[in-house]
Short mmCIF file of C-alpha atoms and ligand atoms in Angstrom, two decimals:
data_model
loop_
_atom_site.label_atom_id
_atom_site.label_comp_id
_atom_site.label_asym_id
_atom_site.label_seq_id
_atom_site.Cartn_x
_atom_site.Cartn_y
_atom_site.Cartn_z
CA MET A 1 99.00 61.87 49.98
CA ALA A 2 98.45 62.26 46.26
CA LYS A 3 95.96 59.95 44.54
CA GLY A 4 95.92 57.50 47.45
CA LYS A 5 99.45 56.36 46.73
CA LYS A 6 101.10 54.51 49.55
CA ARG A 7 104.74 55.37 49.26
CA ASN A 8 107.04 56.75 51.90
CA SER A 9 107.53 60.45 51.49
CA PRO A 10 111.02 61.40 50.35
CA ASP A 11 112.87 63.47 52.89
CA LEU A 12 113.71 66.37 50.65
CA LYS A 13 110.59 68.29 49.67
CA SER A 14 107.13 69.28 50.80
CA GLU A 15 104.21 68.97 48.39
CA LYS A 16 104.36 72.73 47.82
CA ASP A 17 107.99 72.52 46.82
CA TYR A 18 107.12 69.71 44.46
CA ALA A 19 104.34 71.73 42.86
CA LYS A 20 106.83 74.48 42.16
CA TYR A 21 109.34 72.02 40.82
CA PHE A 22 106.80 70.47 38.43
CA GLU A 23 106.19 73.82 36.88
CA THR A 24 109.83 73.91 35.91
CA ILE A 25 109.92 70.38 34.47
CA TYR A 26 106.54 70.53 32.74
CA GLN A 27 107.35 70.99 29.07
CA PRO A 28 104.67 70.48 26.48
CA PRO A 29 106.30 69.32 23.24
CA SER A 30 106.32 71.60 20.22
CA LEU A 31 106.55 70.24 16.68
CA ARG A 32 107.89 73.59 15.55
CA ASP A 33 110.82 73.45 17.97
CA ALA A 34 111.42 69.81 17.06
CA ARG A 35 111.87 70.82 13.44
CA ARG A 36 114.88 73.04 14.21
CA ARG A 37 118.23 71.43 13.74
CA GLY A 38 120.73 73.17 16.01
CA LYS A 39 124.44 73.45 15.43
CA GLU A 40 125.18 72.90 19.10
CA GLU A 41 127.48 70.03 19.83
CA VAL A 42 126.06 66.81 21.16
CA LYS A 43 127.64 65.87 24.47
CA ILE A 44 128.22 62.29 25.48
CA HIS A 45 127.63 61.39 29.10
CA TYR A 46 129.35 58.28 30.34
CA LYS A 47 128.15 58.49 33.89
CA TYR A 48 124.67 57.32 34.74
CA GLU A 49 123.65 57.48 38.37
CA ILE A 50 120.40 56.93 40.22
CA PRO A 51 119.76 59.51 42.99
CA ASP A 52 119.93 58.00 46.49
CA ASP A 53 116.32 58.73 47.44
CA VAL A 54 114.93 56.67 44.55
CA LYS A 55 117.36 53.78 44.64
CA ASN A 56 114.93 51.26 46.14
CA ILE A 57 111.71 52.85 44.99
CA GLY A 58 110.58 49.68 43.24
CA VAL A 59 111.46 47.03 45.81
CA GLY A 60 108.55 44.60 46.13
CA LEU A 61 106.80 46.10 43.10
CA LYS A 62 106.28 44.90 39.53
CA PHE A 63 106.44 46.57 36.11
CA TYR A 64 104.93 45.87 32.72
CA ILE A 65 105.96 47.62 29.48
CA ARG A 66 103.84 47.33 26.33
CA THR A 67 105.85 48.19 23.21
CA TYR A 68 104.49 49.46 19.91
CA GLY A 69 106.41 50.41 16.74
CA CYS A 70 109.89 49.68 15.44
CA GLN A 71 113.05 48.01 16.75
CA MET A 72 114.18 51.36 18.12
CA ASN A 73 111.25 51.28 20.51
CA GLU A 74 111.80 47.60 21.31
CA HIS A 75 115.32 48.47 22.30
CA ASP A 76 114.25 51.54 24.31
CA THR A 77 111.98 49.17 26.21
CA GLU A 78 115.02 47.06 27.06
CA VAL A 79 116.69 50.18 28.46
CA MET A 80 113.63 51.14 30.51
CA ALA A 81 113.39 47.55 31.79
CA GLY A 82 117.06 47.90 32.80
CA ILE A 83 116.41 51.14 34.68
CA LEU A 84 113.32 49.75 36.43
CA THR A 85 115.24 46.62 37.43
CA ASP A 86 117.97 48.82 38.91
CA LEU A 87 115.29 50.57 40.96
CA GLY A 88 114.22 47.23 42.44
CA TYR A 89 111.13 46.52 40.32
CA GLU A 90 110.54 43.05 38.93
CA PRO A 91 108.95 42.33 35.55
CA THR A 92 105.52 40.76 35.18
CA VAL A 93 103.77 39.45 32.07
CA GLU A 94 100.32 40.31 33.46
CA GLU A 95 99.16 43.92 33.29
CA LYS A 96 96.83 43.35 36.22
CA ASP A 97 99.74 42.41 38.51
CA ALA A 98 101.79 45.47 37.62
CA ASP A 99 102.43 48.47 39.88
CA VAL A 100 103.92 50.44 36.99
CA ILE A 101 102.62 50.12 33.43
CA LEU A 102 104.42 51.94 30.62
CA LEU A 103 103.07 52.21 27.09
CA ASN A 104 106.04 52.74 24.76
CA THR A 105 104.20 54.20 21.79
CA CYS A 106 104.59 54.67 18.04
CA ALA A 107 103.31 57.61 15.99
CA ILE A 108 104.20 56.47 12.49
CA ARG A 109 100.62 55.99 11.26
CA GLU A 110 97.20 56.87 12.59
CA ASN A 111 96.24 53.27 13.28
CA ALA A 112 99.34 52.88 15.50
CA GLU A 113 98.07 55.80 17.58
CA ASN A 114 94.51 54.50 17.70
CA LYS A 115 95.73 51.24 19.19
CA VAL A 116 97.44 53.13 22.00
CA PHE A 117 94.43 55.30 22.77
CA GLY A 118 92.35 52.10 22.86
CA GLU A 119 94.76 50.63 25.42
CA ILE A 120 94.80 53.82 27.52
CA GLY A 121 90.99 53.68 27.63
CA HIS A 122 91.07 50.01 28.52
CA LEU A 123 93.48 50.59 31.43
CA LYS A 124 91.09 53.07 33.05
CA ALA A 125 89.24 50.24 34.80
CA LEU A 126 92.47 48.77 36.18
CA LYS A 127 93.54 52.17 37.46
CA ARG A 128 90.18 52.57 39.22
CA GLU A 129 90.61 49.20 40.92
CA LYS A 130 94.20 49.95 41.82
CA PRO A 131 94.69 53.68 42.39
CA GLU A 132 98.33 53.26 43.42
CA LEU A 133 99.16 51.96 39.92
CA ILE A 134 101.42 54.29 37.93
CA LEU A 135 100.34 54.50 34.31
CA GLY A 136 102.93 56.07 32.00
CA VAL A 137 102.91 56.94 28.31
CA CYS A 138 106.27 57.30 26.56
CA GLY A 139 107.79 56.80 23.11
CA CYS A 140 107.10 58.66 19.90
CA MET A 141 103.46 59.61 20.47
CA SER A 142 104.34 61.60 23.56
CA GLN A 143 106.57 63.84 21.43
CA GLN A 144 103.43 65.25 19.77
CA GLU A 145 101.65 68.27 21.22
CA SER A 146 98.21 67.07 20.14
CA VAL A 147 98.69 63.70 21.83
CA VAL A 148 99.88 65.24 25.10
CA ASN A 149 96.96 67.68 25.09
CA ARG A 150 94.46 64.92 24.37
CA ILE A 151 95.80 62.82 27.25
CA LEU A 152 95.84 65.82 29.60
CA GLN A 153 92.24 66.64 28.75
CA LYS A 154 90.63 63.24 28.33
CA HIS A 155 92.68 60.63 30.13
CA PRO A 156 93.32 61.68 33.73
CA GLN A 157 94.08 58.05 34.57
CA VAL A 158 97.54 58.61 33.05
CA ASP A 159 100.08 59.63 35.72
CA LEU A 160 103.16 60.25 33.64
CA ILE A 161 104.08 61.28 30.10
CA PHE A 162 107.70 61.40 29.00
CA GLY A 163 109.40 61.62 25.63
CA THR A 164 112.06 59.75 23.69
CA HIS A 165 114.85 62.11 24.79
CA ASN A 166 114.49 61.67 28.54
CA ILE A 167 114.27 57.95 29.12
CA HIS A 168 117.31 58.21 31.38
CA ARG A 169 115.28 60.45 33.71
CA LEU A 170 112.81 57.65 34.44
CA PRO A 171 113.90 57.26 38.10
CA ILE A 172 113.25 60.93 38.83
CA LEU A 173 110.04 61.02 36.81
CA LEU A 174 108.69 58.01 38.69
CA ARG A 175 109.43 59.75 41.96
CA GLU A 176 107.50 62.80 40.73
CA ALA A 177 104.62 60.61 39.59
CA TYR A 178 104.33 59.03 43.04
CA TYR A 179 104.08 62.37 44.80
CA SER A 180 102.30 64.61 42.33
CA LYS A 181 98.59 65.34 42.29
CA GLU A 182 98.94 66.38 38.66
CA MET A 183 99.89 64.36 35.65
CA VAL A 184 103.68 64.58 35.31
CA VAL A 185 104.74 65.61 31.81
CA GLU A 186 108.36 65.86 30.72
CA VAL A 187 108.86 65.93 26.98
CA LEU A 188 111.81 67.71 25.42
CA SER A 189 110.99 69.06 21.98
CA LYS A 190 114.64 69.13 21.09
CA GLU A 191 116.92 66.15 21.41
CA GLY A 192 119.28 65.93 24.32
CA ASP A 193 122.75 64.49 24.54
CA ILE A 194 123.86 60.89 24.12
CA ILE A 195 123.73 58.96 27.38
CA GLU A 196 126.05 55.97 27.48
CA ASN A 197 126.08 53.14 29.99
CA LEU A 198 122.36 52.98 30.62
CA PRO A 199 121.38 49.60 32.02
CA ARG A 200 119.54 47.12 29.78
CA VAL A 201 117.52 43.99 30.28
CA ARG A 202 117.65 42.40 26.85
CA LYS A 203 114.75 40.33 25.60
CA GLY A 204 116.75 37.25 24.71
CA LYS A 205 120.20 35.77 24.87
CA ILE A 206 120.58 35.00 21.14
CA SER A 207 120.08 38.23 19.18
CA GLY A 208 120.86 41.68 20.54
CA TRP A 209 120.21 45.23 19.39
CA VAL A 210 122.84 47.93 19.44
CA ASN A 211 122.02 51.56 18.68
CA ILE A 212 124.59 53.17 16.44
CA MET A 213 122.81 56.47 16.01
CA TYR A 214 119.73 58.33 17.14
CA GLY A 215 117.36 60.63 15.28
CA CYS A 216 116.80 61.40 11.61
CA ASP A 217 117.51 64.50 9.52
CA LYS A 218 115.97 63.27 6.28
CA PHE A 219 112.55 64.88 6.79
CA CYS A 220 110.74 62.77 4.21
CA THR A 221 107.61 64.84 3.77
CA TYR A 222 105.21 62.19 5.09
CA CYS A 223 107.21 61.14 8.12
CA ILE A 224 106.93 62.06 11.80
CA VAL A 225 110.19 60.42 12.94
CA PRO A 226 112.51 63.48 12.56
CA TYR A 227 110.15 65.30 14.94
CA THR A 228 109.79 62.49 17.46
CA ARG A 229 113.43 61.39 17.50
CA GLY A 230 115.34 64.63 16.96
CA LYS A 231 118.43 65.30 14.93
CA GLU A 232 120.95 62.68 13.83
CA ARG A 233 123.47 61.88 16.56
CA SER A 234 126.02 59.09 16.08
CA ARG A 235 127.48 57.11 18.94
CA MET A 236 131.27 56.95 19.04
CA PRO A 237 132.71 53.92 17.20
CA LYS A 238 134.57 52.76 20.32
CA ASP A 239 131.37 52.69 22.40
CA ILE A 240 129.53 50.68 19.75
CA ILE A 241 132.41 48.26 19.26
CA GLU A 242 132.70 47.72 23.01
CA GLU A 243 128.97 46.96 23.26
CA VAL A 244 129.15 44.45 20.39
CA ARG A 245 132.22 42.84 21.99
CA GLN A 246 130.38 42.56 25.27
CA LEU A 247 127.46 40.82 23.54
CA ALA A 248 129.91 38.43 21.88
CA ARG A 249 131.45 37.67 25.28
CA GLU A 250 127.98 36.98 26.67
CA GLY A 251 127.39 34.40 23.93
CA TYR A 252 125.08 36.35 21.64
CA GLN A 253 125.01 34.90 18.13
CA GLU A 254 123.67 37.93 16.30
CA VAL A 255 123.72 41.69 16.59
CA THR A 256 121.50 44.15 14.76
CA LEU A 257 122.87 47.67 14.53
CA LEU A 258 120.04 50.16 14.83
CA GLY A 259 119.32 53.63 13.54
CA GLN A 260 116.51 55.36 11.62
CA ASN A 261 118.91 56.04 8.80
CA VAL A 262 122.08 54.06 9.53
CA ASN A 263 123.72 55.15 6.30
CA ALA A 264 124.06 58.64 7.73
CA TYR A 265 126.18 57.18 10.53
CA GLY A 266 129.22 59.39 11.24
CA LYS A 267 128.07 62.36 9.17
CA ASP A 268 128.00 64.40 12.36
CA PHE A 269 131.62 63.55 13.27
CA ASP A 270 134.44 65.99 12.59
CA PHE A 271 136.52 63.06 11.31
CA GLU A 272 136.05 60.88 8.22
CA TYR A 273 134.17 57.83 9.43
CA GLY A 274 131.01 56.22 8.07
CA LEU A 275 128.95 53.04 8.28
CA GLY A 276 131.41 51.27 5.96
CA HIS A 277 134.27 51.97 8.40
CA LEU A 278 132.20 50.81 11.34
CA MET A 279 131.12 47.57 9.63
CA ASP A 280 134.70 46.90 8.62
CA GLU A 281 135.72 47.00 12.29
CA ILE A 282 132.73 45.12 13.64
CA ARG A 283 133.15 42.25 11.18
CA LYS A 284 136.37 41.36 12.99
CA ILE A 285 134.51 40.71 16.23
CA ASP A 286 133.87 37.04 16.93
CA ILE A 287 130.10 36.98 16.61
CA PRO A 288 128.43 34.91 13.87
CA ARG A 289 125.99 37.44 12.43
CA ILE A 290 125.88 41.21 12.06
CA ARG A 291 122.86 43.00 10.59
CA PHE A 292 121.87 46.64 10.38
CA THR A 293 118.64 48.51 9.89
CA THR A 294 117.33 50.80 8.41
CA SER A 295 119.11 51.95 5.30
CA HIS A 296 118.31 55.07 3.35
CA PRO A 297 119.28 54.65 -0.33
CA ARG A 298 120.53 58.21 -0.53
CA ASP A 299 123.54 57.71 1.78
CA PHE A 300 124.33 54.11 0.74
CA ASP A 301 127.88 54.58 -0.50
CA ASP A 302 130.30 52.42 -2.49
CA HIS A 303 132.60 51.94 0.47
CA LEU A 304 129.80 50.27 2.42
CA ILE A 305 129.00 47.98 -0.53
CA GLU A 306 132.67 47.05 -0.76
CA VAL A 307 132.81 46.18 2.95
CA LEU A 308 129.53 44.22 2.89
CA ALA A 309 130.83 42.20 -0.05
CA LYS A 310 133.52 40.81 2.26
CA GLY A 311 130.73 38.68 3.78
CA GLY A 312 131.83 36.63 6.79
CA ASN A 313 129.63 37.66 9.66
CA LEU A 314 128.14 40.54 7.66
CA VAL A 315 124.96 38.87 6.42
CA GLU A 316 123.69 39.26 2.86
CA HIS A 317 120.38 40.89 3.76
CA ILE A 318 119.72 44.56 3.08
CA HIS A 319 116.48 46.27 3.98
CA LEU A 320 116.41 49.13 1.51
CA PRO A 321 113.16 51.10 1.72
CA VAL A 322 112.21 52.53 -1.67
CA GLN A 323 108.78 53.94 -0.68
CA HIS A 324 107.68 54.45 -4.30
CA GLY A 325 108.55 53.56 -7.89
CA ASN A 326 107.76 56.89 -9.52
CA SER A 327 110.32 59.71 -9.56
CA GLU A 328 107.75 62.51 -9.29
CA ILE A 329 106.22 60.99 -6.18
CA LEU A 330 109.70 60.31 -4.78
CA LYS A 331 110.40 63.99 -5.21
CA LEU A 332 107.18 64.98 -3.44
CA MET A 333 108.12 62.55 -0.69
CA GLY A 334 111.48 64.31 -0.33
CA ARG A 335 113.41 61.07 -0.76
CA VAL A 336 116.17 62.78 -2.79
CA TYR A 337 116.69 59.95 -5.29
CA THR A 338 114.97 59.04 -8.54
CA ARG A 339 113.69 55.66 -9.64
CA ASP A 340 116.75 55.27 -11.88
CA GLU A 341 119.19 56.21 -9.13
CA TYR A 342 117.60 53.65 -6.84
CA LEU A 343 117.76 50.95 -9.53
CA GLU A 344 121.40 51.81 -10.15
CA LEU A 345 122.15 51.34 -6.46
CA VAL A 346 120.38 47.96 -6.53
CA ARG A 347 122.41 46.97 -9.58
CA LYS A 348 125.66 47.83 -7.78
CA ILE A 349 124.64 45.93 -4.66
CA LYS A 350 123.62 42.84 -6.65
CA ALA A 351 126.87 42.91 -8.63
CA ALA A 352 128.95 43.04 -5.43
CA ILE A 353 126.81 40.64 -3.37
CA PRO A 354 125.24 38.17 -5.83
CA ASN A 355 123.13 36.23 -3.29
CA VAL A 356 121.82 39.37 -1.56
CA VAL A 357 118.31 39.30 -0.11
CA LEU A 358 116.63 42.67 -0.62
CA THR A 359 113.55 43.77 1.28
CA THR A 360 111.79 47.11 1.29
CA ASP A 361 109.06 49.44 2.59
CA ILE A 362 106.44 50.89 0.26
CA ILE A 363 103.76 53.52 0.70
CA VAL A 364 100.69 53.49 -1.54
CA GLY A 365 98.17 56.28 -1.86
CA PHE A 366 100.50 59.24 -1.31
CA PRO A 367 98.44 62.42 -1.99
CA ASN A 368 97.19 62.48 -5.59
CA GLU A 369 99.04 59.31 -6.67
CA THR A 370 97.72 58.41 -10.12
CA GLU A 371 97.08 54.90 -11.44
CA GLU A 372 100.14 55.23 -13.72
CA GLN A 373 102.35 56.36 -10.87
CA PHE A 374 101.16 53.45 -8.76
CA GLU A 375 101.92 51.07 -11.63
CA ASP A 376 105.50 52.37 -11.54
CA THR A 377 105.72 51.01 -8.01
CA LEU A 378 104.52 47.60 -9.26
CA SER A 379 107.01 47.57 -12.13
CA LEU A 380 109.91 48.63 -9.90
CA TYR A 381 108.97 45.92 -7.43
CA ARG A 382 109.11 43.28 -10.15
CA GLU A 383 112.31 44.67 -11.59
CA VAL A 384 114.19 44.59 -8.27
CA GLY A 385 112.62 41.29 -7.26
CA TYR A 386 112.45 41.89 -3.52
CA ASP A 387 112.22 38.91 -1.19
CA SER A 388 109.56 40.68 0.85
CA ALA A 389 108.19 44.08 1.77
CA TYR A 390 106.30 46.03 4.39
CA THR A 391 103.52 47.86 2.59
CA PHE A 392 101.47 50.75 3.97
CA ILE A 393 98.64 53.07 2.99
CA TYR A 394 99.81 56.65 3.40
CA SER A 395 98.65 58.14 6.68
CA PRO A 396 98.77 61.95 7.09
CA ARG A 397 100.82 62.97 10.14
CA GLU A 398 100.13 66.30 11.78
CA GLY A 399 102.91 68.85 11.35
CA THR A 400 104.50 67.16 8.32
CA PRO A 401 104.56 68.90 4.90
CA ALA A 402 102.62 66.09 3.17
CA ALA A 403 99.74 66.47 5.62
CA LYS A 404 99.07 69.89 4.05
CA MET A 405 98.84 68.46 0.53
CA LYS A 406 95.30 68.17 -0.79
CA ASP A 407 94.48 64.59 -1.68
CA ASP A 408 91.88 63.55 -4.24
CA VAL A 409 92.41 59.77 -4.12
CA PRO A 410 89.50 57.99 -2.40
CA MET A 411 90.37 55.54 0.39
CA ALA A 412 88.69 52.71 -1.53
CA VAL A 413 91.18 53.24 -4.39
CA LYS A 414 94.12 53.27 -1.95
CA LYS A 415 92.94 50.02 -0.41
CA GLU A 416 92.54 48.40 -3.77
CA ARG A 417 96.09 49.47 -4.74
CA LEU A 418 97.47 48.05 -1.52
CA GLN A 419 95.79 44.74 -2.28
CA ARG A 420 97.26 44.63 -5.77
CA LEU A 421 100.70 45.43 -4.42
CA ASN A 422 100.40 42.79 -1.70
CA ALA A 423 99.38 40.19 -4.28
CA LEU A 424 102.60 40.95 -6.17
CA VAL A 425 104.66 40.90 -2.95
CA ASN A 426 103.26 37.44 -2.13
CA GLU A 427 103.78 36.12 -5.65
CA ILE A 428 107.43 37.14 -5.74
CA ALA A 429 108.07 36.08 -2.14
CA LEU A 430 106.95 32.53 -2.98
CA ASP A 431 108.93 32.57 -6.15
CA LYS A 432 112.08 33.61 -4.30
CA ASN A 433 111.54 31.07 -1.55
CA LYS A 434 111.09 28.23 -4.07
CA ARG A 435 114.72 28.71 -5.01
CA TYR A 436 115.74 27.39 -1.62
CA GLU A 437 114.00 24.03 -2.07
CA ASN A 438 116.54 21.19 -1.67
CA GLU A 439 119.21 23.71 -0.70
CA VAL A 440 120.98 23.65 2.66
CA VAL A 441 120.76 26.89 4.64
CA GLU A 442 122.38 28.01 7.89
CA VAL A 443 119.74 28.66 10.52
CA LEU A 444 120.11 30.53 13.80
CA VAL A 445 117.62 28.69 16.01
CA GLN A 446 115.51 31.16 17.97
CA GLY A 447 113.04 28.90 19.78
CA GLU A 448 109.98 26.73 19.47
CA SER A 449 107.45 27.59 16.80
CA LYS A 450 104.49 29.57 18.18
CA LYS A 451 102.02 27.23 16.51
CA ASN A 452 103.64 23.89 17.32
CA SER A 453 106.02 23.30 20.21
CA ASP A 454 107.46 20.20 18.48
CA VAL A 455 108.82 22.43 15.75
CA LEU A 456 111.83 24.73 16.06
CA THR A 457 112.01 28.07 14.34
CA GLY A 458 114.96 30.17 13.27
CA TYR A 459 116.29 32.57 10.66
CA THR A 460 118.62 32.24 7.70
CA ARG A 461 121.33 34.82 7.07
CA GLY A 462 118.88 36.39 4.60
CA ASN A 463 116.34 36.71 7.44
CA LYS A 464 113.96 34.02 6.20
CA VAL A 465 111.95 32.08 8.74
CA VAL A 466 112.69 28.34 8.76
CA HIS A 467 110.70 25.63 10.57
CA PHE A 468 112.09 22.17 11.25
CA HIS A 469 111.94 19.33 13.78
CA GLY A 470 114.82 19.13 16.23
CA PRO A 471 115.71 18.96 19.92
CA GLU A 472 115.23 22.00 22.15
CA SER A 473 118.96 21.91 22.91
CA LEU A 474 119.59 23.47 19.49
CA ILE A 475 118.00 26.78 20.53
CA GLY A 476 120.64 29.51 20.33
CA THR A 477 122.90 27.58 17.95
CA LEU A 478 123.58 27.67 14.22
CA VAL A 479 122.51 24.54 12.34
CA ASP A 480 122.31 23.39 8.73
CA VAL A 481 118.80 22.74 7.48
CA ARG A 482 117.81 21.29 4.11
CA ILE A 483 114.73 23.08 2.78
CA LYS A 484 111.98 20.67 1.77
CA LYS A 485 109.05 22.97 1.14
CA ALA A 486 108.93 26.68 0.41
CA LYS A 487 105.87 28.69 1.44
CA THR A 488 105.22 32.40 0.91
CA TRP A 489 106.57 33.53 4.30
CA THR A 490 108.33 30.46 5.67
CA LEU A 491 110.59 27.61 4.65
CA ASP A 492 110.01 24.09 6.02
CA GLY A 493 113.09 21.92 6.27
CA GLU A 494 114.87 19.04 7.92
CA LEU A 495 117.97 19.13 10.04
CA GLU A 496 120.89 18.16 7.82
CA GLU A 497 122.59 16.07 10.51
CA MET A 498 119.38 14.07 10.97
CA LEU A 499 119.29 13.43 7.25
CA GLU A 500 122.86 12.20 7.42
CA VAL A 501 121.97 9.87 10.30
CA LYS A 502 118.98 8.56 8.35
CA SER A 503 120.97 7.81 5.21
CA SER A 504 123.92 6.14 6.97
N1 LIG B 601 113.80 55.14 8.87
C1 LIG B 601 113.18 54.19 8.10
C2 LIG B 601 111.69 54.13 8.22
C3 LIG B 601 111.03 54.19 9.51
S1 LIG B 601 109.33 54.18 9.42
C4 LIG B 601 113.47 54.50 6.64
O1 LIG B 601 113.56 55.62 6.24
O2 LIG B 601 113.52 53.56 5.92
C5 LIG B 601 108.98 52.65 8.62
C6 LIG B 601 108.17 52.80 7.39
O3 LIG B 601 106.92 53.34 7.69
C7 LIG B 601 108.73 53.73 6.35
O4 LIG B 601 109.75 53.16 5.60
C8 LIG B 601 107.52 54.05 5.52
O5 LIG B 601 107.33 53.10 4.51
C9 LIG B 601 106.39 53.93 6.52
N2 LIG B 601 105.83 55.24 6.85
C10 LIG B 601 106.45 56.28 7.43
N3 LIG B 601 105.61 57.32 7.53
C11 LIG B 601 104.42 56.92 7.01
C12 LIG B 601 103.16 57.55 6.83
N4 LIG B 601 102.94 58.81 7.19
N5 LIG B 601 102.17 56.83 6.25
C13 LIG B 601 102.37 55.55 5.88
N6 LIG B 601 103.54 54.91 6.03
C14 LIG B 601 104.56 55.59 6.59
FE1 LIG B 602 111.22 58.93 8.18
FE2 LIG B 602 112.55 59.39 5.96
FE3 LIG B 602 113.80 59.54 8.32
FE4 LIG B 602 113.02 57.20 7.38
S1 LIG B 602 114.54 58.55 6.47
S2 LIG B 602 112.74 57.95 9.44
S3 LIG B 602 111.11 57.67 6.32
S4 LIG B 602 112.18 60.88 7.58
FE1 LIG B 603 107.17 54.43 15.40
FE2 LIG B 603 108.84 56.04 16.57
FE3 LIG B 603 109.71 53.81 15.50
S1 LIG B 603 107.16 56.63 15.28
S2 LIG B 603 108.29 53.46 13.83
S3 LIG B 603 108.35 53.95 17.21
S4 LIG B 603 110.80 55.73 15.62
#
């Protein structure tokens, strides 16, 4: 039996038949194929079934999934956990107790990839101790040819590699991994259809994620995502609305709608329907908070602003990645908006939603960025007055147009620019937070603080972290908290009801 695995042989095939079969499913990814955007229609499959011979494959066994990257990956992990649970596996929080370990990877920057390769190396010892362990690599890194080749050549301890488009095939892939002598690789370069009704084991009972679309067609010149996630495909409004309703029925307090570029939602439909229409329907569902991420400024239309201005359960937080403050760099980045167009959008949003909290993503050190161009980023940051930002040093990604650009900016200069930007981000974050001192904010209580179990932690509608003392029974509820002290990244407050008790 392959690799000393102790599983019952399935009745259908001999090892020879399997070998033949693997040849047909082995598909090394190709960045070139991933670049093509086909006209073919995306089919939606509502039926998800597990083949009979794998139904109980995981009974008595445990799984562990390590997730890297964005919310999209976090949510994919919830789907994979759902599939594994359906197969009979149980979750474990200890890698060493697991019979299946999946690394759900991110390819956005080089350091994200390095972390994963470090972990793959580290798991070699565990695999040696426990040869029946199935070690799988999935997520965005596995969509890259170079990564798959490197694993094939240097990391034989990996049993299974699969991509972002074939998560629903996990039951079959696991079966192959148990019986194959070779590493099982199934990565589709081109996106597949939309699969509805996949099972999910969600991470908590308070906030839930709901995909509204998959993929990205923006092809910003520095970015790997359009290659790893395929073309833009929107889920049908009725399927999204039903999922949000279901979460509301289950008592969820908050839903975050997910997509790489949610403002392009509906552009692939043959009927007139966009994110504004969707939000206008979802706001009628009885759930206290609705968020969405991530926005691309280019497709952020007036209709959406108009709908968001209705407030209610649509929270006043918009994550609006700008990436850079200089129009020439924005052009080289392929962002299709200028500094002025972005500022105009911000002006419109602020006029319609006066208490809006704006956050952003910024890249420093894009190839050949000059000091003056970088300073444009600083001045734009100050002008918009973001509440916070994720800031990154540009990382060349193989196969993207920017990776071919010659770059004369030394890394030391890039690091120094990042530090200057972060100093500004911190300064303005504190400034913005100070405005909440002595104000009462609505907090969705998420749990105990990581640092101090006597303290509860939660989020405001604007996504600010609040710490305060209160009973555990408040977890999962909305409470009013009076902010006493603002810090750069958190607000410390007191429960308003407690204050009322004290003063009466
Ligand atoms: N779809 C989202 C972004 C997803 S990636 C959007 O367009 O807003 C999250 C962030 O990572 C990006 O906003 C960008 O700031 C950063 N990023 C993407 N590619 C990068 C690269 N090659 N180097 C450094 N940062 C990068
Ligand atoms: Fe990447 Fe641009 Fe798509 Fe965002 S919009 S995922 S940065 S290509
Ligand atoms: Fe990373 Fe893929 Fe998300 S590259 S940021 S996990 S879409």
